[in-house]
PDB file of C-alpha atoms and ligand atoms in Angstrom:
ATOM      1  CA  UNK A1320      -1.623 -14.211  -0.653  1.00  0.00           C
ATOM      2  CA  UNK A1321      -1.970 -13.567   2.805  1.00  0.00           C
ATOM      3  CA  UNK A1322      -2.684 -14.507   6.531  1.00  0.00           C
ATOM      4  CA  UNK A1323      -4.701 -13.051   9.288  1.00  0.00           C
ATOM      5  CA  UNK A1324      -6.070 -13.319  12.323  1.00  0.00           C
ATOM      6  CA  UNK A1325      -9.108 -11.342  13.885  1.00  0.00           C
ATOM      7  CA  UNK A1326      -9.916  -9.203  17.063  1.00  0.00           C
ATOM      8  CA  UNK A1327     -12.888  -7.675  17.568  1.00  0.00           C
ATOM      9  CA  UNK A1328     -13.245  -5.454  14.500  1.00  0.00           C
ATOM     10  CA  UNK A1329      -9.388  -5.418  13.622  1.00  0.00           C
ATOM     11  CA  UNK A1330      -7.796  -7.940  11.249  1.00  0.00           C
ATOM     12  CA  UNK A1331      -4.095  -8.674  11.738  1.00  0.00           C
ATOM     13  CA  UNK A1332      -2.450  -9.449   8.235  1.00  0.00           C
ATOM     14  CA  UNK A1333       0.493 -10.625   6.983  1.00  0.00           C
ATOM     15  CA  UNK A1334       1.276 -10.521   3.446  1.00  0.00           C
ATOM     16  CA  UNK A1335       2.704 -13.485   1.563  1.00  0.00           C
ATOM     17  CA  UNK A1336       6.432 -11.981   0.079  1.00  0.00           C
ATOM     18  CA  UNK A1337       6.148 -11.088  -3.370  1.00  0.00           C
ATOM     19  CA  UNK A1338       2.775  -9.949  -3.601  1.00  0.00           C
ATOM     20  CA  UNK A1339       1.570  -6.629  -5.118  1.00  0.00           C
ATOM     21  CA  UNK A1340       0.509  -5.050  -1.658  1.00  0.00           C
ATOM     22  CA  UNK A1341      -2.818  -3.321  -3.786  1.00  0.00           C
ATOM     23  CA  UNK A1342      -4.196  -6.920  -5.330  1.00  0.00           C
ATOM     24  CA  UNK A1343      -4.059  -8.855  -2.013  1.00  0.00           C
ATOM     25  CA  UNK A1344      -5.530  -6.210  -0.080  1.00  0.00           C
ATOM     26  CA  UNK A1345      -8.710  -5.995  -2.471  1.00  0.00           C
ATOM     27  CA  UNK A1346      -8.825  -9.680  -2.160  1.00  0.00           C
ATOM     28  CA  UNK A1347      -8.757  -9.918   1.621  1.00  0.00           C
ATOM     29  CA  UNK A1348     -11.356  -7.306   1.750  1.00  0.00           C
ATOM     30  CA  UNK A1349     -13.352  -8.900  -1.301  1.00  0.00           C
ATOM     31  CA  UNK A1350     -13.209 -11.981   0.687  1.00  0.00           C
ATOM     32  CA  UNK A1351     -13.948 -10.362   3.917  1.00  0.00           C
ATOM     33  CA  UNK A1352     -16.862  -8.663   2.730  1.00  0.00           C
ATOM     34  CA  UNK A1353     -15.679  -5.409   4.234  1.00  0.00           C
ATOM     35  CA  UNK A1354     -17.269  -2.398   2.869  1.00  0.00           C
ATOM     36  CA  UNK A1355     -15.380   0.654   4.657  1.00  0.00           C
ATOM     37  CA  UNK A1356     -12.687   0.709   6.824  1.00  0.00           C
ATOM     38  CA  UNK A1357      -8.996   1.645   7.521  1.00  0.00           C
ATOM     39  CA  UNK A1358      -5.469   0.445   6.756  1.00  0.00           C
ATOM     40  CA  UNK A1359      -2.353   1.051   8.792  1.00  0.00           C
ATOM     41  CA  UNK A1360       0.975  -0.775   8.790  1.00  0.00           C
ATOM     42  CA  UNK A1361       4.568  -1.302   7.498  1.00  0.00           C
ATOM     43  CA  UNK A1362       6.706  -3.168   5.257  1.00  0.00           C
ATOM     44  CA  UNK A1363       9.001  -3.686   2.809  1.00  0.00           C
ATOM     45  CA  UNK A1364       9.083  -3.436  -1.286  1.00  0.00           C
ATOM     46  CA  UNK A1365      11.707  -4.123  -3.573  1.00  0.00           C
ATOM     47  CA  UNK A1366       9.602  -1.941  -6.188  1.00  0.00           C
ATOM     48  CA  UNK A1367       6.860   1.458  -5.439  1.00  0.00           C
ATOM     49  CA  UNK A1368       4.791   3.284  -8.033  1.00  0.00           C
ATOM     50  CA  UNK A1369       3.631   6.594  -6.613  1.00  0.00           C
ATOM     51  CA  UNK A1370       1.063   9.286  -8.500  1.00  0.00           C
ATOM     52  CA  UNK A1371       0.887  12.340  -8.290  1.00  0.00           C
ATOM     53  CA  UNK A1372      -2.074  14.614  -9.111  1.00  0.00           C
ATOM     54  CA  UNK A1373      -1.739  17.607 -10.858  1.00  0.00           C
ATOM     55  CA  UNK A1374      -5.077  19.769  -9.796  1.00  0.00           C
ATOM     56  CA  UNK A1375      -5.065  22.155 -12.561  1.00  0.00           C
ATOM     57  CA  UNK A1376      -4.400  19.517 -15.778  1.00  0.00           C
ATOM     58  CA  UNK A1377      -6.603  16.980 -13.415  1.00  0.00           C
ATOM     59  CA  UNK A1378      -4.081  15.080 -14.528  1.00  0.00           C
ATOM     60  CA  UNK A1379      -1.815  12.079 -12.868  1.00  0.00           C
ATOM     61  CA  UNK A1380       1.824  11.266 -12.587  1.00  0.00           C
ATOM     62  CA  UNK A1381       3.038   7.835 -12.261  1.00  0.00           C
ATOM     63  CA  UNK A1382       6.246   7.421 -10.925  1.00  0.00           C
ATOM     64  CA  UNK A1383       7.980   3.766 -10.038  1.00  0.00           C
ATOM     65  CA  UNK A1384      10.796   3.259  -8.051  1.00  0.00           C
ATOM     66  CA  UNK A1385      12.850  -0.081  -8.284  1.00  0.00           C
ATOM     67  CA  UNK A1386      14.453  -0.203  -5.427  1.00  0.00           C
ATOM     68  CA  UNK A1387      14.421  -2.280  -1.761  1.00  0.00           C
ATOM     69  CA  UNK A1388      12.414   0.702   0.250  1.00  0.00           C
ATOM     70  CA  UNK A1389      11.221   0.474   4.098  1.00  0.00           C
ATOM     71  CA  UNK A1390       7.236   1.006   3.817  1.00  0.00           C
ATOM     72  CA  UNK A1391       7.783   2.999   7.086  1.00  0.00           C
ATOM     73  CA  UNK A1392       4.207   4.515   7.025  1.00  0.00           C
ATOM     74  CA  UNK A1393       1.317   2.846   5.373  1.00  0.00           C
ATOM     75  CA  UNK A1394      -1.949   4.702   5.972  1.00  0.00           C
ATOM     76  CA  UNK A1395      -4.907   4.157   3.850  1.00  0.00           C
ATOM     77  CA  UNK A1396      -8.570   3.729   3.881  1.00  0.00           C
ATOM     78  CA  UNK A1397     -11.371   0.866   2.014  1.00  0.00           C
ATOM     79  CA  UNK A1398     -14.825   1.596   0.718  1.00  0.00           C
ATOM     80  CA  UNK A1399     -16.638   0.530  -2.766  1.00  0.00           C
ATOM     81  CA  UNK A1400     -16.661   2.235  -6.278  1.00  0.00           C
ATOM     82  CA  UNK A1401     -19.671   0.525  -8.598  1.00  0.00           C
ATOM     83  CA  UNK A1402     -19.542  -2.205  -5.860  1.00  0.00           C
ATOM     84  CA  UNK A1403     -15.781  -2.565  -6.335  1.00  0.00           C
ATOM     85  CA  UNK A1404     -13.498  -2.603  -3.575  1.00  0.00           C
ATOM     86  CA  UNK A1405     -12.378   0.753  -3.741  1.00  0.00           C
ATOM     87  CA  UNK A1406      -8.439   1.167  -1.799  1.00  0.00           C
ATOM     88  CA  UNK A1407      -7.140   4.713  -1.250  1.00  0.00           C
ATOM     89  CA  UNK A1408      -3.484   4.373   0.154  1.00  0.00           C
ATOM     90  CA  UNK A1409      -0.721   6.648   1.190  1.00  0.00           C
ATOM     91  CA  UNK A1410       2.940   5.438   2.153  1.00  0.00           C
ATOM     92  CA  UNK A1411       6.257   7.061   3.445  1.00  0.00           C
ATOM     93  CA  UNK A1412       9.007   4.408   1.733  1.00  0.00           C
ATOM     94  CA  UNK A1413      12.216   4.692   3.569  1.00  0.00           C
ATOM     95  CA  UNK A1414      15.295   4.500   0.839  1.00  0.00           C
ATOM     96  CA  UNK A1415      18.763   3.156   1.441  1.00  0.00           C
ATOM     97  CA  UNK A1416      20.525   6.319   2.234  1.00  0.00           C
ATOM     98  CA  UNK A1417      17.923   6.522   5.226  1.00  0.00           C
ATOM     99  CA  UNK A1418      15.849   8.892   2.836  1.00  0.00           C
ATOM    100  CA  UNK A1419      12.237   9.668   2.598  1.00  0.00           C
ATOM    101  CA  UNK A1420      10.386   9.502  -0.407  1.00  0.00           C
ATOM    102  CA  UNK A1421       6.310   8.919  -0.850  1.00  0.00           C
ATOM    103  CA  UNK A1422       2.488   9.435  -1.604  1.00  0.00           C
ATOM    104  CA  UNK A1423      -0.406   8.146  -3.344  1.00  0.00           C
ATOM    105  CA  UNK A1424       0.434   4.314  -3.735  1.00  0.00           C
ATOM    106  CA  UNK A1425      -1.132   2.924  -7.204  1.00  0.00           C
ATOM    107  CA  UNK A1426       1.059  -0.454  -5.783  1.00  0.00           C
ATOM    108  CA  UNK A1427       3.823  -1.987  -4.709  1.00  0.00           C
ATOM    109  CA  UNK A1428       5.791  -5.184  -4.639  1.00  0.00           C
ATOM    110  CA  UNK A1429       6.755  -6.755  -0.920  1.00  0.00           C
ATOM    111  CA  UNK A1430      10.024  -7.942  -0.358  1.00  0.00           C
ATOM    112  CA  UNK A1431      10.321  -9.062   2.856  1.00  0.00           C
ATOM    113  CA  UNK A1432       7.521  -8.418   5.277  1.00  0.00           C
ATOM    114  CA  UNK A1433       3.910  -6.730   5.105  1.00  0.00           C
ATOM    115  CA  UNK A1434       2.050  -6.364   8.400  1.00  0.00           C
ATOM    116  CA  UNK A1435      -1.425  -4.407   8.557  1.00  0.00           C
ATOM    117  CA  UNK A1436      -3.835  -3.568  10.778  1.00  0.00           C
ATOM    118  CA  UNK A1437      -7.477  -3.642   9.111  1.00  0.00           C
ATOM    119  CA  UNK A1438     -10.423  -1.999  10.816  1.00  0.00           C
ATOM    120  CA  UNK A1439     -13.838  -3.106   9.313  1.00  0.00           C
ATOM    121  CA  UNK A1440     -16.031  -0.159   9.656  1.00  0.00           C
ATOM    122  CA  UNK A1441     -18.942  -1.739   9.513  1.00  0.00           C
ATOM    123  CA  UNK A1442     -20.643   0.346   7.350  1.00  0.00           C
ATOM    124  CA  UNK A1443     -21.168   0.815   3.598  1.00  0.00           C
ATOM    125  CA  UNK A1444     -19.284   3.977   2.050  1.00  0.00           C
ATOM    126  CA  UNK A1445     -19.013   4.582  -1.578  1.00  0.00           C
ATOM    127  CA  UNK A1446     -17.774   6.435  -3.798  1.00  0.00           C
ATOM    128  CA  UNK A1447     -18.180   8.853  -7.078  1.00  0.00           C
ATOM    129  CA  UNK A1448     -16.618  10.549  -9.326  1.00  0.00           C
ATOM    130  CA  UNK A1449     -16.281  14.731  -8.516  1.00  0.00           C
ATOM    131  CA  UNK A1450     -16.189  16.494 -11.947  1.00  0.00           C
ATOM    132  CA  UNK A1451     -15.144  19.608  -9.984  1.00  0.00           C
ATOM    133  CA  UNK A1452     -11.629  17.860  -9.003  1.00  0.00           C
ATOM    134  CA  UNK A1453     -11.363  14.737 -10.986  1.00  0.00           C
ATOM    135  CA  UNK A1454     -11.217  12.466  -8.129  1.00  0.00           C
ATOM    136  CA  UNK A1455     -13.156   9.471  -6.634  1.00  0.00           C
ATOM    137  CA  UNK A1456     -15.140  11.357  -3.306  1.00  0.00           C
ATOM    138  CA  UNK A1457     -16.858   9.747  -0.721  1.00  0.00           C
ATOM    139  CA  UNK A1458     -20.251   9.379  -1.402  1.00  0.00           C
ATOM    140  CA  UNK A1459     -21.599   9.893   2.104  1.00  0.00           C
TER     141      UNK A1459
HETATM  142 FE1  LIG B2488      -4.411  10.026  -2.428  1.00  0.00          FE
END
């Protein structure tokens, strides 16, 4: 599912092709035992599902592009839900007219390369459920 190699804190990995970007990640970090930290990187996906939250319904949209997109921005962060890995990612996704479209990722599908740069915070940072705006908060 993927390589890696470590420096100090950091983890350098490389996603196998063809793997949903979301389950790999929560298995390196499963495996890894990491329980906060944060995800940069690029790529590319023949296939994106965005969602977008509506505040006042508290309500998401799901949205999936097919199409071969440039991750040009991937920027995202690790912690635990119910002792869960918990992944909260946002990408840019670069489209063939040169385009721009992105947001929250729910996943994607790599076609070609994924290369990330994991920080292990060290730390342990949950997270809960806000009934005030329907989201997962940190629990700090
Ligand atoms: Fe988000």
């Amino acid at each position: 599912m993927y390589t890696y190699k470590k420096s100090g804190n950091t983890y350098i990995l490389s996603l196998d092709n063809h793997v949903s970007l979301v389950e790999a990640l929560t298995a390196f970090c499963r495996e890894h035992d990491i329980l906060s930290g944060s995800v940069r990187g690029l790529g590319a996906v023949s296939s994106a599902t965005f969602r977008y939250l509506n505040p006042a319904a508290k309500a998401y949209v799901d949205r999936t592009f097919d199409e071969q997109m440039e991750l040009t921005c991937i920027e995202g962060n690790i912690s635990r839900k119910d002792g869960q890995v918990y992944l909260h990612i946002h990408v840019t996704a670069s489209r063939s007219d040169y385009s721009c479209i992105g947001g929250h990722l729910l996943d994607c599908r790599i076609n070609g390369a994924c290369e990330l740069f994991v920080e292990d915070l060290g730390v342990a940072v949950g997270r809960r459920l806000d009934p005030a705006t329907g989201l997962n908060l940190y629990d700090l």
